[in-house]
Amino acid sequence: MPRVSQAHLDARRLQIVDAARARFASHGFARTSMADIVAESGLSNGAIYRYFTSKDEIVVAVCEQGTEALPNALTTEAVAGFLEHVRVRARDTDHARLVAQIYAEAAVSPQLAVIVRQQLAAGRAAIAELVPERRRAHAGQIAEAFVALCASYSQQIAIRGDVEPAPFVAALMAIIEG
Amino acid sequence: MPRVSQAHLDARRLQIVDAARARFASHGFARTSMADIVAESGLSNGAIYRYFTSKDEIVVAVCEQGTEALPNALTTEAVAGFLEHVRVRARDTDHARLVAQIYAEAAVSPQLAVIVRQQLAAGRAAIAELVPERRRAHAGQIAEAFVALCASYSQQIAIRGDVEPAPFVAALMAIIEG
DNA sequence: ATAAAAAGAGTGACCCCTCGCTTTACTTGA
DNA sequence: TCAAGTAAAGCGAGGGGTCACTCTTTTTAT
């Protein structure tokens, strides 16, 4: 299609990223071939390389939208609302698996580490805002433990296969409310 | 060398696993080729395949000895001693990176998931033993949060690059001692 | 009509593993 | 005591196959 709308281009790009994310979550980055992404997206090899110049670029795109969902852009929400958000995410086993892949790759790739680090920093800042007044002195420390707990719970879920976030949420509340 | 001692065979096997673990930690499983392991170990290609039938088998061997170090075989130690142990481990960035790789692979490979699951279960049981009498009712829940925190801290360290376990240890103490 | 977009067979590099050969430690018979 | 024999351990080049990426051709929206 020549001279298509920007909306069309955006949709195609998202179509590729969605397909890649699904495969990355279930099989990992390395075990996902470009052929897999081609098949999952329903597009062709050549079409994908029109939107991304390499597989690595697709990995970056997936990571950029992959970790933001956990603790981000929620400064106006209440603590309870955020916990519900975490609970829902925690039930999403595919998302947990994806996060596991992202952390592992970031541990090895400096480029990805920068991206993940930025998103974690934003998450910590948002959480620190949620800490009650009387504990504000320890806000940074609490945010640290909070993000750590979120991240690790994803790992746990991904490995265990079952999802029971109740004790997790209880632990979070204990940390936040003291 | 034919008819060598069992100690020799064990040493060779360990030599291979050590070489593989070093590479796996710094480059990840997929980005480590057999040629890398050959070079790092100082042995030859053929020699390695005399001890392991496949690269996957080496991965399994590394995982089996890779996660056990975190919370295991410490039932007789005091809480303080265990926390010191965690603190030392937490400073070992390579170990943190390795754990990230192991979790990611376990999230995708059922075979590895079984191994990691067993080791986590053993860790939880050991931690539950350390919980003070008055909080025994919540021992399971605490152990859950504890292991989660340990695991995630490894991820965090691997991604951030710097290592400052103080707030982490403080959070652990808060959970255990209430 | 035209130019962008999609298609998909092709390409070269890389990687895991095998296989035939060499080296070495131990045994044995005189 | 020792030389010949034996079998395990070590070696490394090559085969078979996969993968990321390219390039030419075809399609299609404007």
GROMACS .gro file of C-alpha atoms (C1' of nucleotides) in nm:
model
  416
    1MET     CA    1   0.000   0.000   0.000
    2PRO     CA    2   0.161   0.326  -0.102
    3ARG     CA    3   0.119   0.651   0.089
    4VAL     CA    4  -0.085   0.496   0.364
    5SER     CA    5  -0.194   0.688   0.673
    6GLN     CA    6   0.024   0.727   0.981
    7ALA     CA    7  -0.241   0.535   1.170
    8HIS     CA    8  -0.189   0.244   0.937
    9LEU     CA    9   0.188   0.253   0.992
   10ASP     CA   10   0.143   0.270   1.370
   11ALA     CA   11  -0.097  -0.021   1.362
   12ARG     CA   12   0.143  -0.233   1.162
   13ARG     CA   13   0.425  -0.156   1.400
   14LEU     CA   14   0.213  -0.246   1.701
   15GLN     CA   15   0.106  -0.564   1.524
   16ILE     CA   16   0.471  -0.668   1.501
   17VAL     CA   17   0.554  -0.574   1.860
   18ASP     CA   18   0.250  -0.761   1.992
   19ALA     CA   19   0.341  -1.073   1.800
   20ALA     CA   20   0.699  -1.053   1.917
   21ARG     CA   21   0.599  -0.998   2.279
   22ALA     CA   22   0.376  -1.304   2.280
   23ARG     CA   23   0.656  -1.521   2.148
   24PHE     CA   24   0.921  -1.364   2.368
   25ALA     CA   25   0.710  -1.430   2.677
   26SER     CA   26   0.647  -1.795   2.598
   27HIS     CA   27   0.981  -1.890   2.446
   28GLY     CA   28   1.233  -1.623   2.546
   29PHE     CA   29   1.426  -1.385   2.324
   30ALA     CA   30   1.691  -1.623   2.192
   31ARG     CA   31   1.452  -1.910   2.122
   32THR     CA   32   1.224  -1.684   1.921
   33SER     CA   33   1.328  -1.670   1.557
   34MET     CA   34   1.232  -1.405   1.310
   35ALA     CA   35   1.033  -1.674   1.134
   36ASP     CA   36   0.829  -1.716   1.453
   37ILE     CA   37   0.754  -1.344   1.466
   38VAL     CA   38   0.665  -1.348   1.097
   39ALA     CA   39   0.422  -1.635   1.152
   40GLU     CA   40   0.271  -1.489   1.469
   41SER     CA   41   0.223  -1.145   1.316
   42GLY     CA   42   0.073  -1.272   0.994
   43LEU     CA   43   0.303  -1.042   0.797
   44SER     CA   44   0.598  -1.128   0.578
   45ASN     CA   45   0.971  -1.121   0.644
   46GLY     CA   46   1.025  -0.822   0.424
   47ALA     CA   47   0.739  -0.624   0.576
   48ILE     CA   48   0.885  -0.655   0.924
   49TYR     CA   49   1.225  -0.530   0.816
   50ARG     CA   50   1.054  -0.220   0.682
   51TYR     CA   51   0.952  -0.127   1.035
   52PHE     CA   52   1.253  -0.257   1.228
   53THR     CA   53   1.610  -0.275   1.107
   54SER     CA   54   1.701  -0.572   1.327
   55LYS     CA   55   1.571  -0.827   1.575
   56ASP     CA   56   1.750  -0.640   1.852
   57GLU     CA   57   1.544  -0.333   1.770
   58ILE     CA   58   1.226  -0.535   1.818
   59VAL     CA   59   1.359  -0.658   2.153
   60VAL     CA   60   1.417  -0.299   2.261
   61ALA     CA   61   1.067  -0.199   2.152
   62VAL     CA   62   0.915  -0.485   2.351
   63CYS     CA   63   1.120  -0.396   2.659
   64GLU     CA   64   1.022  -0.032   2.641
   65GLN     CA   65   0.655  -0.114   2.667
   66GLY     CA   66   0.706  -0.431   2.871
   67THR     CA   67   0.819  -0.305   3.209
   68GLU     CA   68   0.632   0.022   3.211
   69ALA     CA   69   0.312  -0.160   3.299
   70LEU     CA   70   0.426  -0.268   3.643
   71PRO     CA   71   0.473   0.044   3.854
   72ASN     CA   72   0.435   0.353   3.637
   73ALA     CA   73   0.207   0.644   3.558
   74LEU     CA   74  -0.005   0.598   3.869
   75THR     CA   75   0.083   0.899   4.076
   76THR     CA   76  -0.282   1.000   4.106
   77GLU     CA   77  -0.406   0.659   4.206
   78ALA     CA   78  -0.460   0.552   4.564
   79VAL     CA   79  -0.253   0.278   4.726
   80ALA     CA   80  -0.541   0.034   4.715
   81GLY     CA   81  -0.594   0.100   4.347
   82PHE     CA   82  -0.230   0.038   4.274
   83LEU     CA   83  -0.229  -0.286   4.468
   84GLU     CA   84  -0.526  -0.401   4.265
   85HIS     CA   85  -0.330  -0.315   3.955
   86VAL     CA   86  -0.036  -0.522   4.077
   87ARG     CA   87  -0.268  -0.806   4.166
   88VAL     CA   88  -0.413  -0.815   3.817
   89ARG     CA   89  -0.069  -0.803   3.661
   90ALA     CA   90   0.050  -1.078   3.893
   91ARG     CA   91  -0.221  -1.308   3.759
   92ASP     CA   92  -0.096  -1.255   3.407
   93THR     CA   93   0.157  -1.536   3.382
   94ASP     CA   94   0.269  -1.431   3.037
   95HIS     CA   95   0.359  -1.087   3.162
   96ALA     CA   96   0.555  -1.242   3.447
   97ARG     CA   97   0.749  -1.457   3.204
   98LEU     CA   98   0.816  -1.158   2.984
   99VAL     CA   99   0.953  -0.960   3.278
  100ALA     CA  100   1.183  -1.250   3.361
  101GLN     CA  101   1.321  -1.242   3.009
  102ILE     CA  102   1.365  -0.865   3.018
  103TYR     CA  103   1.559  -0.868   3.344
  104ALA     CA  104   1.785  -1.145   3.223
  105GLU     CA  105   1.859  -0.967   2.900
  106ALA     CA  106   1.913  -0.635   3.078
  107ALA     CA  107   2.163  -0.805   3.308
  108VAL     CA  108   2.374  -0.887   3.005
  109SER     CA  109   2.303  -0.599   2.766
  110PRO     CA  110   2.411  -0.248   2.877
  111GLN     CA  111   2.178  -0.092   2.623
  112LEU     CA  112   1.873  -0.264   2.767
  113ALA     CA  113   1.995  -0.202   3.121
  114VAL     CA  114   1.969   0.171   3.061
  115ILE     CA  115   1.608   0.140   2.951
  116VAL     CA  116   1.503  -0.084   3.239
  117ARG     CA  117   1.689   0.132   3.489
  118GLN     CA  118   1.499   0.441   3.377
  119GLN     CA  119   1.167   0.265   3.414
  120LEU     CA  120   1.256   0.133   3.758
  121ALA     CA  121   1.358   0.481   3.869
  122ALA     CA  122   1.024   0.619   3.755
  123GLY     CA  123   0.848   0.339   3.940
  124ARG     CA  124   1.036   0.408   4.263
  125ALA     CA  125   0.950   0.777   4.246
  126ALA     CA  126   0.582   0.698   4.196
  127ILE     CA  127   0.575   0.457   4.487
  128ALA     CA  128   0.755   0.697   4.719
  129GLU     CA  129   0.467   0.936   4.657
  130LEU     CA  130   0.223   0.679   4.791
  131VAL     CA  131   0.396   0.632   5.123
  132PRO     CA  132   0.195   0.777   5.416
  133GLU     CA  133   0.308   1.100   5.574
  134ARG     CA  134   0.438   0.951   5.900
  135ARG     CA  135   0.680   0.722   5.717
  136ARG     CA  136   0.799   0.974   5.462
  137ALA     CA  137   1.152   0.964   5.604
  138HIS     CA  138   1.189   0.605   5.483
  139ALA     CA  139   1.012   0.659   5.153
  140GLY     CA  140   1.314   0.581   4.939
  141GLN     CA  141   1.390   0.263   5.123
  142ILE     CA  142   1.030   0.148   5.109
  143ALA     CA  143   1.006   0.218   4.740
  144GLU     CA  144   1.321   0.015   4.688
  145ALA     CA  145   1.180  -0.288   4.870
  146PHE     CA  146   0.847  -0.242   4.696
  147VAL     CA  147   0.986  -0.250   4.345
  148ALA     CA  148   1.210  -0.540   4.437
  149LEU     CA  149   0.913  -0.735   4.567
  150CYS     CA  150   0.707  -0.661   4.255
  151ALA     CA  151   0.986  -0.769   4.025
  152SER     CA  152   1.069  -1.084   4.212
  153TYR     CA  153   0.710  -1.191   4.244
  154SER     CA  154   0.688  -1.194   3.869
  155GLN     CA  155   0.987  -1.424   3.860
  156GLN     CA  156   0.837  -1.652   4.121
  157ILE     CA  157   0.510  -1.675   3.936
  158ALA     CA  158   0.682  -1.744   3.608
  159ILE     CA  159   0.866  -2.035   3.762
  160ARG     CA  160   0.593  -2.177   3.980
  161GLY     CA  161   0.320  -2.159   3.722
  162ASP     CA  162   0.041  -2.093   3.970
  163VAL     CA  163  -0.065  -1.747   4.077
  164GLU     CA  164  -0.169  -1.660   4.432
  165PRO     CA  165  -0.091  -1.295   4.497
  166ALA     CA  166  -0.260  -1.270   4.837
  167PRO     CA  167   0.052  -1.319   5.053
  168PHE     CA  168   0.241  -1.091   4.819
  169VAL     CA  169  -0.009  -0.811   4.855
  170ALA     CA  170  -0.012  -0.864   5.232
  171ALA     CA  171   0.364  -0.826   5.246
  172LEU     CA  172   0.346  -0.508   5.040
  173MET     CA  173   0.088  -0.359   5.274
  174ALA     CA  174   0.302  -0.451   5.574
  175ILE     CA  175   0.599  -0.271   5.425
  176ILE     CA  176   0.408   0.040   5.325
  177GLU     CA  177   0.193   0.080   5.635
  178GLY     CA  178   0.460  -0.042   5.873
  179MET     CA  179   4.454  -4.007   3.030
  180PRO     CA  180   4.285  -4.341   3.063
  181ARG     CA  181   4.183  -4.504   3.387
  182VAL     CA  182   4.217  -4.188   3.582
  183SER     CA  183   4.087  -4.147   3.935
  184GLN     CA  184   3.731  -4.049   4.012
  185ALA     CA  185   3.873  -3.732   4.167
  186HIS     CA  186   4.025  -3.645   3.833
  187LEU     CA  187   3.695  -3.697   3.655
  188ASP     CA  188   3.512  -3.488   3.913
  189ALA     CA  189   3.771  -3.212   3.879
  190ARG     CA  190   3.735  -3.207   3.501
  191ARG     CA  191   3.360  -3.191   3.523
  192LEU     CA  192   3.379  -2.906   3.771
  193GLN     CA  193   3.629  -2.733   3.545
  194ILE     CA  194   3.374  -2.737   3.265
  195VAL     CA  195   3.086  -2.623   3.484
  196ASP     CA  196   3.292  -2.338   3.629
  197ALA     CA  197   3.394  -2.218   3.284
  198ALA     CA  198   3.036  -2.238   3.162
  199ARG     CA  199   2.898  -2.057   3.466
  200ALA     CA  200   3.140  -1.768   3.421
  201ARG     CA  201   3.035  -1.724   3.060
  202PHE     CA  202   2.666  -1.778   3.129
  203ALA     CA  203   2.673  -1.508   3.397
  204SER     CA  204   2.840  -1.248   3.178
  205HIS     CA  205   2.681  -1.326   2.843
  206GLY     CA  206   2.369  -1.533   2.910
  207PHE     CA  207   2.293  -1.888   2.805
  208ALA     CA  208   2.206  -1.827   2.442
  209ARG     CA  209   2.494  -1.589   2.373
  210THR     CA  210   2.745  -1.839   2.508
  211SER     CA  211   2.866  -2.078   2.238
  212MET     CA  212   3.029  -2.412   2.297
  213ALA     CA  213   3.343  -2.255   2.153
  214ASP     CA  214   3.333  -2.002   2.437
  215ILE     CA  215   3.310  -2.276   2.697
  216VAL     CA  216   3.589  -2.466   2.525
  217ALA     CA  217   3.814  -2.159   2.534
  218GLU     CA  218   3.727  -2.066   2.892
  219SER     CA  219   3.777  -2.419   3.022
  220GLY     CA  220   4.105  -2.477   2.842
  221LEU     CA  221   3.982  -2.816   2.723
  222SER     CA  222   3.881  -2.927   2.377
  223ASN     CA  223   3.545  -2.962   2.214
  224GLY     CA  224   3.556  -3.339   2.218
  225ALA     CA  225   3.667  -3.357   2.579
  226ILE     CA  226   3.365  -3.160   2.693
  227TYR     CA  227   3.124  -3.386   2.510
  228ARG     CA  228   3.275  -3.677   2.698
  229TYR     CA  229   3.138  -3.530   3.022
  230PHE     CA  230   2.816  -3.378   2.893
  231THR     CA  231   2.602  -3.503   2.609
  232SER     CA  232   2.472  -3.158   2.514
  233LYS     CA  233   2.491  -2.789   2.589
  234ASP     CA  234   2.152  -2.814   2.758
  235GLU     CA  235   2.296  -3.065   3.001
  236ILE     CA  236   2.565  -2.813   3.097
  237VAL     CA  237   2.296  -2.551   3.152
  238VAL     CA  238   2.114  -2.787   3.386
  239ALA     CA  239   2.435  -2.859   3.579
  240VAL     CA  240   2.503  -2.488   3.623
  241CYS     CA  241   2.146  -2.425   3.739
  242GLU     CA  242   2.160  -2.707   3.992
  243GLN     CA  243   2.457  -2.555   4.168
  244GLY     CA  244   2.366  -2.196   4.083
  245THR     CA  245   2.059  -2.125   4.293
  246GLU     CA  246   2.139  -2.351   4.584
  247ALA     CA  247   2.383  -2.092   4.719
  248LEU     CA  248   2.119  -1.837   4.802
  249PRO     CA  249   1.899  -1.972   5.081
  250ASN     CA  250   1.987  -2.333   5.147
  251ALA     CA  251   2.153  -2.565   5.398
  252LEU     CA  252   2.154  -2.308   5.675
  253THR     CA  253   1.903  -2.449   5.919
  254THR     CA  254   2.154  -2.437   6.202
  255GLU     CA  255   2.269  -2.082   6.136
  256ALA     CA  256   2.130  -1.784   6.316
  257VAL     CA  257   1.926  -1.518   6.138
  258ALA     CA  258   2.214  -1.270   6.157
  259GLY     CA  259   2.453  -1.519   6.005
  260PHE     CA  260   2.216  -1.585   5.721
  261LEU     CA  261   2.167  -1.218   5.652
  262GLU     CA  262   2.544  -1.180   5.635
  263HIS     CA  263   2.550  -1.465   5.388
  264VAL     CA  264   2.289  -1.289   5.175
  265ARG     CA  265   2.480  -0.964   5.199
  266VAL     CA  266   2.798  -1.128   5.068
  267ARG     CA  267   2.608  -1.296   4.787
  268ALA     CA  268   2.437  -0.970   4.701
  269ARG     CA  269   2.775  -0.805   4.645
  270ASP     CA  270   2.866  -1.075   4.396
  271THR     CA  271   2.737  -0.918   4.078
  272ASP     CA  272   2.821  -1.218   3.868
  273HIS     CA  273   2.607  -1.440   4.085
  274ALA     CA  274   2.321  -1.191   4.057
  275ARG     CA  275   2.348  -1.195   3.680
  276LEU     CA  276   2.358  -1.573   3.678
  277VAL     CA  277   2.042  -1.593   3.888
  278ALA     CA  278   1.868  -1.360   3.643
  279GLN     CA  279   1.959  -1.595   3.358
  280ILE     CA  280   1.842  -1.899   3.553
  281TYR     CA  281   1.502  -1.751   3.637
  282ALA     CA  282   1.445  -1.643   3.280
  283GLU     CA  283   1.533  -1.985   3.144
  284ALA     CA  284   1.325  -2.160   3.408
  285ALA     CA  285   1.028  -1.944   3.311
  286VAL     CA  286   1.048  -2.091   2.963
  287SER     CA  287   1.179  -2.443   3.022
  288PRO     CA  288   0.961  -2.683   3.225
  289GLN     CA  289   1.262  -2.905   3.292
  290LEU     CA  290   1.458  -2.624   3.454
  291ALA     CA  291   1.147  -2.497   3.630
  292VAL     CA  292   1.128  -2.826   3.822
  293ILE     CA  293   1.485  -2.788   3.944
  294VAL     CA  294   1.449  -2.426   4.048
  295ARG     CA  295   1.115  -2.497   4.214
  296GLN     CA  296   1.270  -2.767   4.431
  297GLN     CA  297   1.550  -2.538   4.543
  298LEU     CA  298   1.310  -2.256   4.622
  299ALA     CA  299   1.095  -2.493   4.827
  300ALA     CA  300   1.400  -2.600   5.027
  301GLY     CA  301   1.490  -2.235   5.079
  302ARG     CA  302   1.144  -2.148   5.205
  303ALA     CA  303   1.148  -2.435   5.451
  304ALA     CA  304   1.486  -2.327   5.585
  305ILE     CA  305   1.372  -1.968   5.628
  306ALA     CA  306   1.051  -2.067   5.802
  307GLU     CA  307   1.269  -2.236   6.064
  308LEU     CA  308   1.440  -1.906   6.136
  309VAL     CA  309   1.120  -1.716   6.211
  310PRO     CA  310   1.086  -1.628   6.581
  311GLU     CA  311   0.838  -1.822   6.794
  312ARG     CA  312   0.581  -1.545   6.832
  313ARG     CA  313   0.541  -1.509   6.456
  314ARG     CA  314   0.536  -1.878   6.377
  315ALA     CA  315   0.177  -1.857   6.256
  316HIS     CA  316   0.287  -1.646   5.962
  317ALA     CA  317   0.607  -1.840   5.896
  318GLY     CA  318   0.502  -1.956   5.551
  319GLN     CA  319   0.398  -1.612   5.440
  320ILE     CA  320   0.719  -1.459   5.570
  321ALA     CA  321   0.934  -1.720   5.399
  322GLU     CA  322   0.751  -1.646   5.077
  323ALA     CA  323   0.822  -1.275   5.097
  324PHE     CA  324   1.178  -1.343   5.207
  325VAL     CA  325   1.267  -1.562   4.912
  326ALA     CA  326   1.093  -1.321   4.679
  327LEU     CA  327   1.298  -1.034   4.815
  328CYS     CA  328   1.625  -1.227   4.785
  329ALA     CA  329   1.554  -1.329   4.429
  330SER     CA  330   1.447  -0.987   4.315
  331TYR     CA  331   1.740  -0.814   4.476
  332SER     CA  332   1.967  -1.021   4.258
  333GLN     CA  333   1.777  -0.899   3.955
  334GLN     CA  334   1.794  -0.540   4.069
  335ILE     CA  335   2.167  -0.557   4.126
  336ALA     CA  336   2.230  -0.717   3.791
  337ILE     CA  337   2.041  -0.440   3.618
  338ARG     CA  338   2.160  -0.144   3.821
  339GLY     CA  339   2.524  -0.239   3.830
  340ASP     CA  340   2.593  -0.100   4.173
  341VAL     CA  341   2.553  -0.299   4.492
  342GLU     CA  342   2.419  -0.149   4.814
  343PRO     CA  343   2.245  -0.419   5.014
  344ALA     CA  344   2.185  -0.213   5.328
  345PRO     CA  345   1.822  -0.116   5.258
  346PHE     CA  346   1.754  -0.467   5.140
  347VAL     CA  347   1.881  -0.621   5.462
  348ALA     CA  348   1.684  -0.367   5.663
  349ALA     CA  349   1.367  -0.464   5.481
  350LEU     CA  350   1.434  -0.830   5.549
  351MET     CA  351   1.480  -0.766   5.920
  352ALA     CA  352   1.157  -0.569   5.926
  353ILE     CA  353   0.968  -0.857   5.771
  354ILE     CA  354   1.116  -1.123   5.997
  355GLU     CA  355   1.107  -0.937   6.325
  356GLY     CA  356   0.783  -0.763   6.251
  357DA     C1'  357   0.033   0.561  -1.347
  358DT     C1'  358   0.329   0.543  -0.979
  359DA     C1'  359   0.560   0.486  -0.582
  360DA     C1'  360   0.536   0.286  -0.154
  361DA     C1'  361   0.464  -0.146   0.077
  362DA     C1'  362   0.449  -0.647   0.109
  363DA     C1'  363   0.620  -1.074  -0.021
  364DG     C1'  364   0.933  -1.477   0.014
  365DA     C1'  365   1.312  -1.724  -0.185
  366DG     C1'  366   1.795  -1.669  -0.138
  367DT     C1'  367   2.255  -1.597   0.118
  368DG     C1'  368   2.629  -1.624   0.405
  369DA     C1'  369   2.766  -1.674   0.864
  370DC     C1'  370   2.742  -1.915   1.279
  371DC     C1'  371   2.666  -2.295   1.587
  372DC     C1'  372   2.600  -2.755   1.800
  373DC     C1'  373   2.757  -3.181   1.772
  374DT     C1'  374   3.005  -3.606   1.564
  375DC     C1'  375   3.376  -3.887   1.431
  376DG     C1'  376   3.814  -4.060   1.333
  377DC     C1'  377   4.255  -4.008   1.514
  378DT     C1'  378   4.624  -3.935   1.882
  379DT     C1'  379   4.792  -3.952   2.343
  380DT     C1'  380   4.831  -4.141   2.788
  381DA     C1'  381   4.773  -4.426   3.201
  382DC     C1'  382   4.732  -4.868   3.353
  383DT     C1'  383   4.767  -5.400   3.296
  384DT     C1'  384   4.990  -5.821   3.198
  385DG     C1'  385   5.287  -6.190   3.078
  386DA     C1'  386   5.744  -6.343   3.076
  387DT     C1'  387   6.151  -5.525   3.562
  388DC     C1'  388   5.976  -5.390   3.150
  389DA     C1'  389   5.789  -5.404   2.693
  390DA     C1'  390   5.380  -5.492   2.455
  391DG     C1'  391   4.889  -5.445   2.484
  392DT     C1'  392   4.459  -5.216   2.595
  393DA     C1'  393   4.117  -4.898   2.664
  394DA     C1'  394   3.986  -4.467   2.821
  395DA     C1'  395   4.059  -3.959   2.764
  396DG     C1'  396   4.160  -3.585   2.472
  397DC     C1'  397   4.161  -3.352   2.036
  398DG     C1'  398   3.986  -3.058   1.648
  399DA     C1'  399   3.830  -3.025   1.179
  400DG     C1'  400   3.409  -3.078   0.941
  401DG     C1'  401   2.899  -3.175   0.858
  402DG     C1'  402   2.440  -3.067   0.889
  403DG     C1'  403   2.130  -2.732   0.995
  404DT     C1'  404   1.942  -2.287   1.161
  405DC     C1'  405   1.911  -1.805   1.172
  406DA     C1'  406   1.915  -1.313   1.083
  407DC     C1'  407   1.903  -1.043   0.715
  408DT     C1'  408   1.881  -0.898   0.187
  409DC     C1'  409   1.712  -0.838  -0.264
  410DT     C1'  410   1.427  -0.881  -0.643
  411DT     C1'  411   0.959  -0.925  -0.775
  412DT     C1'  412   0.473  -0.851  -0.712
  413DT     C1'  413   0.083  -0.614  -0.523
  414DT     C1'  414  -0.192  -0.222  -0.409
  415DA     C1'  415  -0.363   0.237  -0.245
  416DT     C1'  416  -0.378   0.675  -0.413
   0.00000   0.00000   0.00000
